[in-house]
Structures are given as structure tokens and as C-alpha cells.
PDB file of C-alpha atoms and ligand atoms in Angstrom:
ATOM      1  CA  UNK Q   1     -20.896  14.477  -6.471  1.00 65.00           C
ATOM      2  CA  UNK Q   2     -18.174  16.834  -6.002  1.00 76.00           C
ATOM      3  CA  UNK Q   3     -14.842  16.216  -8.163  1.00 91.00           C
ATOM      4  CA  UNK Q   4     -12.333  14.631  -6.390  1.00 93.00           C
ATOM      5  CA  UNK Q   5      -8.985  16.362  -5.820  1.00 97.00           C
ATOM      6  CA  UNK Q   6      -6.281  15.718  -3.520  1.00 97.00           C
ATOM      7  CA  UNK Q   7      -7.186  18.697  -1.488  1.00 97.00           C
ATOM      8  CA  UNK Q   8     -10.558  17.440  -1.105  1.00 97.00           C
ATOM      9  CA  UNK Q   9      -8.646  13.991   0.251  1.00 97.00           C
ATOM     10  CA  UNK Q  10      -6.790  15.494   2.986  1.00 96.00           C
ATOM     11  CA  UNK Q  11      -9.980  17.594   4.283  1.00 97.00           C
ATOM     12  CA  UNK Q  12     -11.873  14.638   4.507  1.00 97.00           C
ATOM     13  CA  UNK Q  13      -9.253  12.667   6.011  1.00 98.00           C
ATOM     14  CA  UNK Q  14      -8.879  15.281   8.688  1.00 98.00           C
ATOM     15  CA  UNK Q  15     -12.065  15.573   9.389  1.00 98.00           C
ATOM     16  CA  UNK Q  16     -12.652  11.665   9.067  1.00 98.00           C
ATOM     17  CA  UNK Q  17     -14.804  10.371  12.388  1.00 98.00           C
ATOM     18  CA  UNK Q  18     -16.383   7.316  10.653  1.00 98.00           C
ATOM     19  CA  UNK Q  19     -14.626   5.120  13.187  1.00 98.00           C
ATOM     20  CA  UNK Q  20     -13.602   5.026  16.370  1.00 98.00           C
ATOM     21  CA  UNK Q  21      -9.696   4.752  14.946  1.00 98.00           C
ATOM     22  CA  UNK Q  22      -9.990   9.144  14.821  1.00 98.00           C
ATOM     23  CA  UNK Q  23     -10.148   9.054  18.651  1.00 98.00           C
ATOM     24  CA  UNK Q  24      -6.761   7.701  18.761  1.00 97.00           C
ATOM     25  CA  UNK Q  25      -4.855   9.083  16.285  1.00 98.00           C
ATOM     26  CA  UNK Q  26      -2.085  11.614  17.095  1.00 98.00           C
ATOM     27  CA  UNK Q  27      -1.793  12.126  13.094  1.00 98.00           C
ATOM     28  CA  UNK Q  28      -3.863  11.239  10.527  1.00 98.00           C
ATOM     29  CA  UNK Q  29      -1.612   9.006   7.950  1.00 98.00           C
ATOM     30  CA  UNK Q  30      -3.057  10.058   4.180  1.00 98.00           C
ATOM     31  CA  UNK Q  31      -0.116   8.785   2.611  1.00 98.00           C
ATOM     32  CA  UNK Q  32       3.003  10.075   0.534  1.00 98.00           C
ATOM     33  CA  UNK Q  33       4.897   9.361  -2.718  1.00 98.00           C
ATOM     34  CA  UNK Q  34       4.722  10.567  -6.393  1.00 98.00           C
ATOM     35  CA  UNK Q  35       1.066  11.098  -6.839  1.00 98.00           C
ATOM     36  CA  UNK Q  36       1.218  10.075 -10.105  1.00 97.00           C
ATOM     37  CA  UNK Q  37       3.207   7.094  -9.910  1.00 98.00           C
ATOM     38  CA  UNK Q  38       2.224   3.711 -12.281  1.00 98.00           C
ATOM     39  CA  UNK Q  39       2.799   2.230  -8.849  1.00 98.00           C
ATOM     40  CA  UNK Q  40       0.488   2.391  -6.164  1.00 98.00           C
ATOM     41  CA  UNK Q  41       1.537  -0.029  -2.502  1.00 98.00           C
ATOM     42  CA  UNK Q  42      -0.967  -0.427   0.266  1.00 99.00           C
ATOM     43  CA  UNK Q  43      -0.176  -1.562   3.434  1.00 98.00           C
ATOM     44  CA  UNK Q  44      -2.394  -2.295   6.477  1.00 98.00           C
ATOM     45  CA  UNK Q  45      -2.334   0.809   8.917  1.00 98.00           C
ATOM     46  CA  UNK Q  46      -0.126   3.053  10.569  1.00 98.00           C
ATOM     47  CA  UNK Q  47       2.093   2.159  13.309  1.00 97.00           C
ATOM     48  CA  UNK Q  48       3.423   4.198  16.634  1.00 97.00           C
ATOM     49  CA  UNK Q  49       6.225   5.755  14.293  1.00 97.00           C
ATOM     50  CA  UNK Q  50       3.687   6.633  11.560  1.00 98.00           C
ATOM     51  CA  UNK Q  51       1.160   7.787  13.744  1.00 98.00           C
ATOM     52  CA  UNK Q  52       4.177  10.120  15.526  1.00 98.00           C
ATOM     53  CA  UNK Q  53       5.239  11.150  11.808  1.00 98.00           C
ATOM     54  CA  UNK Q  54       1.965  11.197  10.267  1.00 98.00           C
ATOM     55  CA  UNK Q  55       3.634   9.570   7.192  1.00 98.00           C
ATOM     56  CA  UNK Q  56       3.220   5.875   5.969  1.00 98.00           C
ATOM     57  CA  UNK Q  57       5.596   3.184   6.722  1.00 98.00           C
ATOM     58  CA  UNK Q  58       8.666   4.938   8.707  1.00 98.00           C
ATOM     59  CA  UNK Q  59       9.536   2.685  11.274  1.00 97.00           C
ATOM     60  CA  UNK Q  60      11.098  -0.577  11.037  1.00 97.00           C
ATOM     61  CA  UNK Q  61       8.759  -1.982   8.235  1.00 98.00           C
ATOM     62  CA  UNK Q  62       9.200   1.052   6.420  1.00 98.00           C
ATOM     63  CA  UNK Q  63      12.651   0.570   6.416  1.00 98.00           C
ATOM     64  CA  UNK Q  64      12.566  -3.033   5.040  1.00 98.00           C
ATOM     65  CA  UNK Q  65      10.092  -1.731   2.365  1.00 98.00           C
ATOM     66  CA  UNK Q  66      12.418   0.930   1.188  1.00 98.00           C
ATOM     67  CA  UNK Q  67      15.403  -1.889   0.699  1.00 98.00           C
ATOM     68  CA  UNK Q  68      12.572  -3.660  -1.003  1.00 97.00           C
ATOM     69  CA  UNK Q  69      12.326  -1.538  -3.154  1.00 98.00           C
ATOM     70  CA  UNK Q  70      15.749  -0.422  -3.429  1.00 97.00           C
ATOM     71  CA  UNK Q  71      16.055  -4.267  -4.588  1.00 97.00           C
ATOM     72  CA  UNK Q  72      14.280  -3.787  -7.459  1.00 98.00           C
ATOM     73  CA  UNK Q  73      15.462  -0.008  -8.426  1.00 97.00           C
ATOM     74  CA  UNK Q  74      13.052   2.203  -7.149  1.00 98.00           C
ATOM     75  CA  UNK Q  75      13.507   5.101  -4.898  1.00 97.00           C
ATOM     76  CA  UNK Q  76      10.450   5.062  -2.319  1.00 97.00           C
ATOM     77  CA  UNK Q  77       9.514   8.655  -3.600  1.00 97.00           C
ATOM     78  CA  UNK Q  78       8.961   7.394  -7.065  1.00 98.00           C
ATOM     79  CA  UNK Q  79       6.054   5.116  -5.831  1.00 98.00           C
ATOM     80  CA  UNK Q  80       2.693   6.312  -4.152  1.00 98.00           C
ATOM     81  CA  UNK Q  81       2.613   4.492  -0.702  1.00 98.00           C
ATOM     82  CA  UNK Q  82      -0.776   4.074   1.624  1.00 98.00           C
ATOM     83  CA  UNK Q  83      -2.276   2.141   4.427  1.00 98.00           C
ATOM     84  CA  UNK Q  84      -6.139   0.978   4.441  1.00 98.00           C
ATOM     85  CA  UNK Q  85      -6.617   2.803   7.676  1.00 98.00           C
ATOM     86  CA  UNK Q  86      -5.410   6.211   7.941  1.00 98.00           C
ATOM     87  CA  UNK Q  87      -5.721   6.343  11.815  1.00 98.00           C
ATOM     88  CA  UNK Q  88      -3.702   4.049  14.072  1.00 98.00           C
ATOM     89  CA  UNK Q  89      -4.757   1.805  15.661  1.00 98.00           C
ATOM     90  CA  UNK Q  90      -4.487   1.260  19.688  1.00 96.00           C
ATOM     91  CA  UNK Q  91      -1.661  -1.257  20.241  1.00 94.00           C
ATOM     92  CA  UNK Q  92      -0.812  -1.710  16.558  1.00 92.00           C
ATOM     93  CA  UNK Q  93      -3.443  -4.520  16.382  1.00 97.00           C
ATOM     94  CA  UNK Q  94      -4.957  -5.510  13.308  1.00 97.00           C
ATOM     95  CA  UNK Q  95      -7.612  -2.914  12.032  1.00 98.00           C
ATOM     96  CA  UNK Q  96     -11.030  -4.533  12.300  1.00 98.00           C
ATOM     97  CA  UNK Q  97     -13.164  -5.829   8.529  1.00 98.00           C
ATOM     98  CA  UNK Q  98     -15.621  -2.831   9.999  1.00 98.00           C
ATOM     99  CA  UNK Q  99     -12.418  -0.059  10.503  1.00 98.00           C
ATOM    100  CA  UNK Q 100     -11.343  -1.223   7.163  1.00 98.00           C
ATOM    101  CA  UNK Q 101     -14.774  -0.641   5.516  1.00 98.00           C
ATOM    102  CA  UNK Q 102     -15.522   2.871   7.078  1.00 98.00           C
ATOM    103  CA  UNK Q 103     -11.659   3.677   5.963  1.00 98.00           C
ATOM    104  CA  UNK Q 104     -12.328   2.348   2.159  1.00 98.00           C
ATOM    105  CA  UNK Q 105     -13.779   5.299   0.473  1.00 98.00           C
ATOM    106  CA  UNK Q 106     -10.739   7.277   1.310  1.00 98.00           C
ATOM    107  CA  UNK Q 107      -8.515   4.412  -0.319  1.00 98.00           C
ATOM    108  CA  UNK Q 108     -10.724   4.374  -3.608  1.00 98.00           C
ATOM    109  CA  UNK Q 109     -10.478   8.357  -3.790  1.00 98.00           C
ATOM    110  CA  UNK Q 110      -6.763   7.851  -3.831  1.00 98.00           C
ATOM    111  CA  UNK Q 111      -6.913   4.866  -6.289  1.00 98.00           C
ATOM    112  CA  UNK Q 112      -9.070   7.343  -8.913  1.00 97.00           C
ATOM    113  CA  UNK Q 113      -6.321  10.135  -7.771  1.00 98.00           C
ATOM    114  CA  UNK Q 114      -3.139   8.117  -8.463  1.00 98.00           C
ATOM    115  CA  UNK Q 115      -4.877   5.966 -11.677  1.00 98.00           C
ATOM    116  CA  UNK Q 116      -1.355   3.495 -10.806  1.00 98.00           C
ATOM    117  CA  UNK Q 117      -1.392   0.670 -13.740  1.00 98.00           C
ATOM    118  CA  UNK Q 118      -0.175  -1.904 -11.130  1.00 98.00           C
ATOM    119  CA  UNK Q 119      -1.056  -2.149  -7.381  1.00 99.00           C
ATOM    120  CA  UNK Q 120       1.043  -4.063  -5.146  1.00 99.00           C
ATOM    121  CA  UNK Q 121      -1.149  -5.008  -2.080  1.00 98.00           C
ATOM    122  CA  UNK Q 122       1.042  -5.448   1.746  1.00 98.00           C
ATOM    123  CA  UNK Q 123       0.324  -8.459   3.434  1.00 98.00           C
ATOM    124  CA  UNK Q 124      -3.210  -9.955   5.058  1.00 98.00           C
ATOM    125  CA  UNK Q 125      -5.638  -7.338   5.845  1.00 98.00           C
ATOM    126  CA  UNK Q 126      -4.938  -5.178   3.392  1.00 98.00           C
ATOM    127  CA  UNK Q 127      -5.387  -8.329   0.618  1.00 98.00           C
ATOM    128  CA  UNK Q 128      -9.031  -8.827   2.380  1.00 98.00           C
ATOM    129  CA  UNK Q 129      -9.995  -5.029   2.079  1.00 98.00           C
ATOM    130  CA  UNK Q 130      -9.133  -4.921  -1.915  1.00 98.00           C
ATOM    131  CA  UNK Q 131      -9.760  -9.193  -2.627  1.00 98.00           C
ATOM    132  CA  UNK Q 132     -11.997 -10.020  -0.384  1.00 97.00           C
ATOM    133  CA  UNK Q 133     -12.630 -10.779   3.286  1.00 96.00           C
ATOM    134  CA  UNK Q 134     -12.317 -14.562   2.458  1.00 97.00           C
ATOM    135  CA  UNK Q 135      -8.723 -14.671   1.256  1.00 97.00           C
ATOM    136  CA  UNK Q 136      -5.687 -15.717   2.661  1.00 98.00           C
ATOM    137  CA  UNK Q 137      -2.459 -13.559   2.150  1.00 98.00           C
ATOM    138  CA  UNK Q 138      -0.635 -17.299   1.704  1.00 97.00           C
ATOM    139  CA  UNK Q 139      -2.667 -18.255  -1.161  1.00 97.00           C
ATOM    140  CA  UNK Q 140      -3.418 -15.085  -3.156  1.00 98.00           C
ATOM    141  CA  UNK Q 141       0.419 -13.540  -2.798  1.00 98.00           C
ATOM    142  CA  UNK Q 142       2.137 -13.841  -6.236  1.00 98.00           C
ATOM    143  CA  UNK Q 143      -0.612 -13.898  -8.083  1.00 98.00           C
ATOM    144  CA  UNK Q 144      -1.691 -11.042 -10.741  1.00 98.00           C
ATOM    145  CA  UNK Q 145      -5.610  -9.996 -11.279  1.00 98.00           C
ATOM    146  CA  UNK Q 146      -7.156  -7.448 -13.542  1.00 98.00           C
ATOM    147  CA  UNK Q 147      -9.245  -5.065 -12.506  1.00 97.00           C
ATOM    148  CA  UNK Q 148     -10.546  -2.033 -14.813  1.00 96.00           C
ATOM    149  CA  UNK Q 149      -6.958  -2.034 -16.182  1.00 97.00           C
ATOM    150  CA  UNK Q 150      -5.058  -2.294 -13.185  1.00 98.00           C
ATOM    151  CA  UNK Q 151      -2.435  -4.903 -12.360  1.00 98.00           C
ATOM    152  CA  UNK Q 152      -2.901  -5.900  -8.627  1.00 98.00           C
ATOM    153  CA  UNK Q 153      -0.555  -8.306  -6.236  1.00 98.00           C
ATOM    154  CA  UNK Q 154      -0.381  -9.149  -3.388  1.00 98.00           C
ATOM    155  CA  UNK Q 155       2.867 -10.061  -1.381  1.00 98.00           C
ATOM    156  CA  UNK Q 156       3.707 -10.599   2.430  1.00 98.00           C
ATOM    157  CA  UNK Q 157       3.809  -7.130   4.727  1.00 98.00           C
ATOM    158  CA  UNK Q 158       7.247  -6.333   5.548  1.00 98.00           C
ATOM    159  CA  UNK Q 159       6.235  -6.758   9.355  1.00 98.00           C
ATOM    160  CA  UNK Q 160       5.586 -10.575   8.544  1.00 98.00           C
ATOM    161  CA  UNK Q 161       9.144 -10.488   7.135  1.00 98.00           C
ATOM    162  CA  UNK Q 162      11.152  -9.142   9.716  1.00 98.00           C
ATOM    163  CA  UNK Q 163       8.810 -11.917  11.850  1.00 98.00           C
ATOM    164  CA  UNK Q 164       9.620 -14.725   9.407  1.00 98.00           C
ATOM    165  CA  UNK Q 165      12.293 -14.257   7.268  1.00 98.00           C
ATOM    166  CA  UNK Q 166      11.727 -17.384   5.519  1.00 98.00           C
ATOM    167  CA  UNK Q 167       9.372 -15.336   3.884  1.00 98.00           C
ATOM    168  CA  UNK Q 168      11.726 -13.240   1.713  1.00 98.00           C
ATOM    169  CA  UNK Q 169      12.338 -15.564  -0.818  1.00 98.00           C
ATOM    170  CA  UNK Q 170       8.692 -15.296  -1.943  1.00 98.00           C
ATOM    171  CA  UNK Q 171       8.583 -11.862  -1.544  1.00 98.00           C
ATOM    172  CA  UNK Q 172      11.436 -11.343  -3.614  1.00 98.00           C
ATOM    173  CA  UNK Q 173       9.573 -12.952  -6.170  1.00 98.00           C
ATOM    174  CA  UNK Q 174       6.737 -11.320  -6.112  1.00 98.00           C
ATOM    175  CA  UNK Q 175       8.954  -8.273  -6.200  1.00 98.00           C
ATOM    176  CA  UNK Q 176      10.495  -9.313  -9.461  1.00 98.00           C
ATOM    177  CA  UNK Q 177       6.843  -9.884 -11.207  1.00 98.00           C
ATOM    178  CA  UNK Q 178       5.889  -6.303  -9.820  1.00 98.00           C
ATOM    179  CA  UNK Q 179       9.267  -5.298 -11.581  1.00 98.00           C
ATOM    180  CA  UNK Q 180       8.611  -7.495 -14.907  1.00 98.00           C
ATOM    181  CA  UNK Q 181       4.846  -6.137 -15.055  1.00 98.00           C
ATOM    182  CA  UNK Q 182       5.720  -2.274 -15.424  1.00 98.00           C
ATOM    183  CA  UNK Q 183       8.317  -3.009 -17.510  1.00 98.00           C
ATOM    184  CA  UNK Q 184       6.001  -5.141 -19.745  1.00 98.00           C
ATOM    185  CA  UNK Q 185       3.852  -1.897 -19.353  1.00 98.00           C
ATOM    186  CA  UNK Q 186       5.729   0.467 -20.099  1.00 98.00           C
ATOM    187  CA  UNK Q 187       5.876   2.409 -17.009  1.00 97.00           C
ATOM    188  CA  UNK Q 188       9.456   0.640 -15.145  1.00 97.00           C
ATOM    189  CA  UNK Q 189      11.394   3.694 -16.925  1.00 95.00           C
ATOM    190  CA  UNK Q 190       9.806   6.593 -15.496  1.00 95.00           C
ATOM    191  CA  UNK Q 191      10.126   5.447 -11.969  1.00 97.00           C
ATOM    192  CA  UNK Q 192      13.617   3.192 -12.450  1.00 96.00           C
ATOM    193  CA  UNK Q 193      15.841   5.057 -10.340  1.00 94.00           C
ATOM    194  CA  UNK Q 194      19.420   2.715  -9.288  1.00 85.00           C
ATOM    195  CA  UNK Q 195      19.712   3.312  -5.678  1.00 69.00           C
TER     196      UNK Q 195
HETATM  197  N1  URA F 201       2.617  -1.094   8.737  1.00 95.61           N
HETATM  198  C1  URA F 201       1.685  -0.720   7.828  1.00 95.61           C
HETATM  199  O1  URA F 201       0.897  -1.522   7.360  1.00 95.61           O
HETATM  200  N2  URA F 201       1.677   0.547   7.444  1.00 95.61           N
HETATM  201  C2  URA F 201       2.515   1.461   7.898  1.00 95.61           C
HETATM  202  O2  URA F 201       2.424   2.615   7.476  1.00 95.61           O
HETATM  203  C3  URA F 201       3.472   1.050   8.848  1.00 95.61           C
HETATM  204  C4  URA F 201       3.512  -0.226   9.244  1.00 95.61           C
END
């Protein structure tokens, strides 16, 4: 197999027709940050904004994430920040278990790219692409698991916030044990930025 490199990423993102999502898309949406960033956030899929931009999360749930971030000290360029789907798709609904699939090879190239020690997972469907297709955002959010030495949460999308903002209590939480867990790593420093 041929070595994986972020060049190698983007050409097979651009070239990407293993769903009908491509047909769609004004811009591909790879995703943007520090590349080599201890912390990696994946949301669900671009919006009309993103797909306009071509970068991840710049409309209004972008802008929530940034504060959310901003809450807990770190500048949104200090983290490495992707969707499942890279293509958006029609409507903004929901990208499909199959979209998500097709899409997932992409998301595991930038996983072995990154190598972040903690993962923090954004809201429903992107929880069932990386947990499982049986799990419930509710349930799982909060909650740390271990996988091949990564640290992986999930919390509520920023869309479901600005929906419910009963929400932001927990997520504020959840926040605060993504912030506890790289400092209990050893990574907070390098990306702790007051903002
Ligand atoms: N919602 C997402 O899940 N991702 C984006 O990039 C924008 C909105």
C-alpha cells in the first residue's frame, strides 16, 4: 500500500466519487488545523458556508465551536478540525450510515496523519461513524474510551446547541474533561493558547 501523506489525502479527496455526496459539492471540505495537534474534533459534515469556503465548521456552528474552545484556552488553529463527510450534503440533512462508510477511509487516513492522543467526537452521527451505528449521542457524550492509545469523547454538535441550549451545561463539561485529559497527558501546554 502506498504511504500515506497529506498530499496523498487531498488527491484522493478531490478525486473522491465513492458517493453520490461528490455530485453536490461546490468544495470538497478535507479539513484544517495544526496537523499535528494532540487534539483531533470531528464533526458531522459540511454545511452551505463550508461547502462555499471549502473549510470545516465556518458558519454559525463554527462560530460556537471556536468560543468553545476559546472557553477552555485553545485557539481553533491549535486543534486539527474534520467532518465524517467531506462533501455536503443536499439540504444540510444528516449524511446517510452508507455516505458515512464510503467517507471513512478518508477520516482514518487523517487519524494515522494527525496521531491526536485525544479525540473529541461532535454530536450524533459522527459518534455512530467512530462508536458504532447503535449509539446514542445522549448516552455515550461524557464518557472517555481507549482505543490504541487514543482518548476519545463524545459531546453534543454545536448545531444541537444553538437548537437547545439547555445543552451547554453538559457540553461544558465534557469540555472541561477534554481540557483535564491533555493536561493529565501532557499535551494541554503545547496547544494552551489564552484567547
Ligand atoms: N457542521 C458540521 O458537522 N461540520 C461543519 O463543518 C459545519 C457544520
Amino acid at each position: 500500500m502506498a504511504e500515506i501523506t497529506w498530499e496523498l489525502l487531498e488527491q484522493q479527496i478531490a478525486a473522491c466519487r465513492r458517493c453520490p455526496l461528490y455530485a453536490g459539492a461546490t468544495n470538497k471540505v478535507p479539513g484544517q488545523g495544526d496537523p499535528q495537534s494532540p487534539l483531533m474534533l470531528i464533526g458531522e459534515g459540511p454545511g452551505a458556508e463550508e461547502d462555499r469556503q471549502g473549510q470545516a465548521f465556518v458558519g454559525a456552528a463554527g462560530q460556537l465551536l471556536t468560543k468553545m474552545l476559546a472557553a477552555i484556552e485553545l485557539p481553533r488553529e491549535r486543534v486539527y478540525i474534520c467532518n465524517t463527510v467531506k462533501c455536503r450534503p443536499p439540504g444540510n440533512r444528516t449524511p446517510t450510515a452508507d455516505e458515512r462508510s464510503a467517507c471513512l477511509i478518508h477520516l482514518r487516513m487523517q487519524v494515522s496523519l494527525v496521531r491526536p492522543k485525544v479525540i473529541l467526537i461532535l454530536g450524533a452521527s459522527a459518534a455512530r461513524t467512530v462508536l458504532g451505528e447503535d449509539v446514542y449521542i445522549t448516552r455515550v457524550r461524557g464518557q472517555w474510551r481507549e482505543r490504541k492509545g487514543v482518548w476519545i469523547m463524545a459531546t453534543y454538535h454545536p448545531s444541537a446547541l444553538l437548537r437547545d441550549p439547555a445543552k451547554k451545561r453538559e457540553a461544558w463539561e465534557d469540555l472541561q474533561q477534554v481540557r483535564d485529559k491533555l493536561i493529565e497527558l501532557g499535551c494541554y501546554r503545547e496547544i494552551y493558547q489564552p484567547v
